């Protein structure tokens, strides 16, 4: 039985003051959750979030990681550094990084491998653009993204990753995939995982991301292969994020 995971992606939002308020709100409301809960915060705030979340049962994650272990890579953050600050998760291959930082599937695969090497769980993001969906290429695009990333990993690592299906056209737009549309792609993702490691695929959590909100979370999470959410905008308000967590319960 797969546990539900609700992971917040704060993106490049926050301040010491605003985070303190948000984290207090989460401490108050998310403690008794039946779902697993995580928040992926901007790197400079990992220490603040680590202290605030200690003992709450809410896991900590980062939003990106270097593909390299250490060395002359100015501006990069190594997986071991994330681990130093108590991270369990790191998002890799978010569409915003693919778009604005030219990350391709090969690099995303290397980042996932770097995370796994220190025991972090990579949340591997895949998803099609509106144009690709309109052209009927969703399955082909998502499969190609996933396969390229999985090629960078050992098949024994398949059971140690989380996958997030995030249709690019749904991110931050208020447009959500219908539960049926999302389930179709989640089912396909599980098949691709099974082709690499049949035993592990059934246990991999596949999250949906893209304008998940308190009012659509329940029906999305009711689908058989939707095992949680990667939540952007709605993770910035404690009441909304907690409502999504409750919908998962
Ligand atoms: P959104 O973002 O919930 O604001 O659409 C999701 C994401 O990009 O992870």
XYZ file of C-alpha atoms and ligand atoms in Angstrom:
258
model
C 0.000 0.000 0.000
C 1.472 3.345 -1.035
C 1.300 6.195 1.440
C 0.105 9.553 0.169
C 2.745 12.280 0.048
C 1.820 15.951 -0.039
C 4.907 18.028 -0.809
C 4.905 21.814 -0.882
C 7.112 23.578 -3.404
C 7.612 27.117 -2.162
C 9.582 28.062 -5.298
C 11.421 31.406 -4.907
C 9.058 32.793 -2.307
C 9.490 33.687 1.336
C 11.446 35.692 3.854
C 12.552 34.880 7.396
C 9.466 36.633 8.689
C 6.932 35.175 6.246
C 8.402 31.670 6.600
C 8.142 31.821 10.386
C 4.411 32.521 10.100
C 3.843 29.814 7.471
C 5.878 27.206 9.353
C 4.006 27.970 12.590
C 0.735 27.472 10.725
C 1.923 24.127 9.395
C 3.138 22.963 12.807
C -0.296 23.672 14.198
C -2.276 21.928 11.483
C -0.222 19.233 9.820
C 0.986 17.310 12.855
C -1.736 14.688 12.950
C -1.808 14.116 9.186
C -2.471 10.652 7.826
C -0.464 11.550 4.728
C 3.274 12.065 4.583
C 3.989 15.788 4.387
C 7.051 17.667 3.169
C 7.971 21.238 2.317
C 10.642 22.092 -0.246
C 12.025 25.504 0.661
C 14.573 27.855 -0.947
C 18.115 26.780 -0.005
C 18.922 29.806 2.217
C 15.977 28.945 4.455
C 16.786 25.272 5.000
C 18.298 25.961 8.429
C 15.278 27.988 9.517
C 12.863 25.309 8.303
C 14.944 22.496 9.817
C 14.675 24.077 13.268
C 10.990 24.965 12.898
C 9.986 21.504 11.654
C 12.000 19.446 14.149
C 9.698 16.966 15.847
C 6.640 17.910 13.762
C 6.667 14.912 11.425
C 6.859 17.296 8.447
C 9.823 16.419 6.252
C 12.145 18.943 4.679
C 13.171 19.154 1.033
C 15.098 21.354 -1.360
C 14.153 22.487 -4.852
C 17.308 21.657 -6.772
C 20.693 20.006 -6.288
C 24.009 19.942 -8.101
C 24.855 16.910 -10.202
C 28.359 17.146 -8.696
C 29.452 15.959 -5.259
C 31.726 18.942 -4.428
C 34.346 21.243 -5.880
C 34.671 24.232 -8.191
C 31.011 24.749 -9.077
C 30.276 28.321 -7.995
C 26.724 28.840 -6.840
C 25.828 25.168 -6.761
C 24.527 23.271 -3.732
C 25.663 19.675 -3.195
C 23.375 16.853 -2.097
C 25.554 16.312 0.974
C 24.906 19.938 1.998
C 21.161 19.403 1.743
C 21.574 16.336 3.879
C 23.529 18.371 6.447
C 20.402 20.485 6.928
C 18.105 17.528 7.427
C 16.593 17.267 3.949
C 14.904 14.027 3.011
C 13.729 15.174 -0.416
C 14.946 17.237 -3.319
C 12.964 18.232 -6.401
C 14.849 17.587 -9.650
C 13.871 18.526 -13.180
C 11.091 20.957 -12.337
C 9.811 22.500 -15.580
C 10.870 25.959 -14.400
C 14.460 24.726 -14.160
C 14.166 23.029 -17.527
C 12.813 26.244 -19.082
C 14.874 28.953 -17.367
C 18.078 27.023 -16.686
C 18.200 24.811 -19.776
C 18.165 21.575 -17.778
C 17.727 18.495 -19.957
C 16.779 14.933 -19.095
C 20.405 13.787 -18.938
C 21.263 16.455 -16.355
C 18.096 15.719 -14.396
C 19.122 12.053 -14.315
C 22.555 13.000 -12.977
C 20.972 15.188 -10.306
C 18.686 12.350 -9.263
C 21.711 10.085 -9.019
C 23.619 12.640 -6.926
C 20.670 12.861 -4.539
C 20.359 9.084 -4.223
C 24.094 8.761 -3.597
C 23.704 10.508 -0.225
C 20.374 8.945 0.649
C 18.070 11.790 -0.408
C 14.832 10.981 -2.219
C 14.666 12.817 -5.544
C 11.221 14.036 -6.599
C 11.680 13.644 -10.339
C 9.432 15.969 -12.388
C 8.119 15.237 -15.863
C 5.339 16.794 -17.911
C 4.262 18.015 -21.322
C 3.614 21.540 -22.580
C 0.228 22.690 -23.869
C 1.452 22.435 -27.454
C 2.677 18.886 -26.937
C -0.660 17.872 -25.383
C -2.621 19.524 -28.193
C -0.505 17.608 -30.693
C -1.403 14.348 -28.966
C 2.199 13.807 -27.838
C 1.738 13.677 -24.050
C 2.513 9.979 -23.673
C 5.505 10.111 -25.968
C 6.996 13.203 -24.260
C 6.509 12.008 -20.697
C 7.833 8.521 -21.526
C 10.919 9.959 -23.206
C 11.634 12.276 -20.251
C 11.214 9.501 -17.737
C 13.184 6.895 -19.684
C 16.142 9.258 -20.102
C 16.189 9.959 -16.376
C 15.792 6.298 -15.424
C 18.671 5.429 -17.739
C 20.959 7.409 -15.418
C 19.899 5.278 -12.442
C 20.435 1.691 -11.371
C 17.240 -0.339 -11.666
C 17.566 -1.002 -7.939
C 17.169 2.774 -7.396
C 13.700 2.876 -8.956
C 12.095 2.088 -5.622
C 13.951 5.003 -3.999
C 12.545 7.817 -6.124
C 9.314 9.794 -6.179
C 7.948 10.890 -9.565
C 5.893 14.057 -10.039
C 3.717 14.425 -13.120
C 3.423 18.161 -13.674
C 1.787 19.174 -16.942
C 3.542 22.450 -17.768
C 0.271 24.079 -18.847
C -1.223 23.457 -15.411
C 1.598 24.929 -13.312
C 0.610 28.200 -11.688
C -2.139 28.744 -14.251
C -5.208 27.679 -12.304
C -5.860 25.070 -15.027
C -5.771 21.580 -13.577
C -5.650 18.276 -15.391
C -8.903 16.403 -14.832
C -8.476 13.374 -12.582
C -8.946 11.140 -15.644
C -6.317 12.998 -17.690
C -3.852 12.826 -14.820
C -4.594 9.160 -14.072
C -3.931 8.213 -17.690
C -0.418 9.691 -17.497
C 0.232 8.350 -13.979
C -0.682 4.873 -15.214
C 1.733 5.259 -18.091
C 4.490 6.443 -15.730
C 3.985 3.367 -13.564
C 4.232 1.153 -16.649
C 7.543 2.794 -17.624
C 8.843 2.282 -14.085
C 7.712 -1.348 -14.229
C 9.604 -1.906 -17.459
C 12.818 -1.105 -15.529
C 11.945 -2.723 -12.224
C 8.585 -4.517 -12.017
C 8.861 -5.257 -8.309
C 9.628 -1.680 -7.292
C 7.191 0.132 -9.613
C 4.113 -0.747 -7.592
C 5.560 1.004 -4.549
C 6.719 4.245 -6.178
C 4.766 7.342 -5.143
C 3.643 9.285 -8.218
C 2.554 12.828 -7.348
C 0.392 15.147 -9.401
C 1.413 18.803 -9.617
C -0.188 21.746 -11.375
C -2.707 24.014 -9.656
C -3.624 21.447 -7.019
C -5.937 23.230 -4.593
C -8.165 22.369 -1.622
C -11.169 22.152 -3.947
C -9.681 19.747 -6.505
C -7.269 17.707 -4.382
C -9.734 15.109 -3.176
C -10.882 13.956 -6.624
C -7.333 13.907 -7.986
C -6.060 11.939 -4.995
C -8.907 9.444 -5.374
C -7.408 8.110 -8.611
C -5.601 4.763 -8.282
C -2.160 5.919 -9.438
C -2.183 9.437 -7.954
C -0.275 9.035 -4.718
C -0.006 12.641 -3.646
C 0.640 16.158 -4.776
C 3.468 18.556 -5.491
C 1.825 21.804 -4.500
C 3.117 25.245 -5.479
C 0.865 28.271 -4.960
C -1.425 26.574 -2.451
C 1.572 25.579 -0.296
C 2.233 29.224 0.551
C -0.897 29.533 2.680
C -1.030 27.255 5.711
C -4.823 26.911 5.593
C -4.806 25.826 1.941
C -1.890 23.436 2.343
C -3.473 21.871 5.414
C -6.782 21.526 3.567
C -4.988 19.576 0.827
C -3.298 17.389 3.440
C -6.714 16.730 4.986
C -8.155 15.871 1.567
C -5.434 13.244 1.330
C -6.496 11.684 4.611
P 1.323 25.211 -8.706
O 2.834 24.712 -8.862
O 0.672 24.342 -7.670
O 1.428 26.632 -8.291
O 0.676 25.034 -10.052
C 3.159 23.351 -8.792
C 4.626 23.170 -9.055
O 5.173 23.865 -9.918
O 5.293 22.334 -8.412
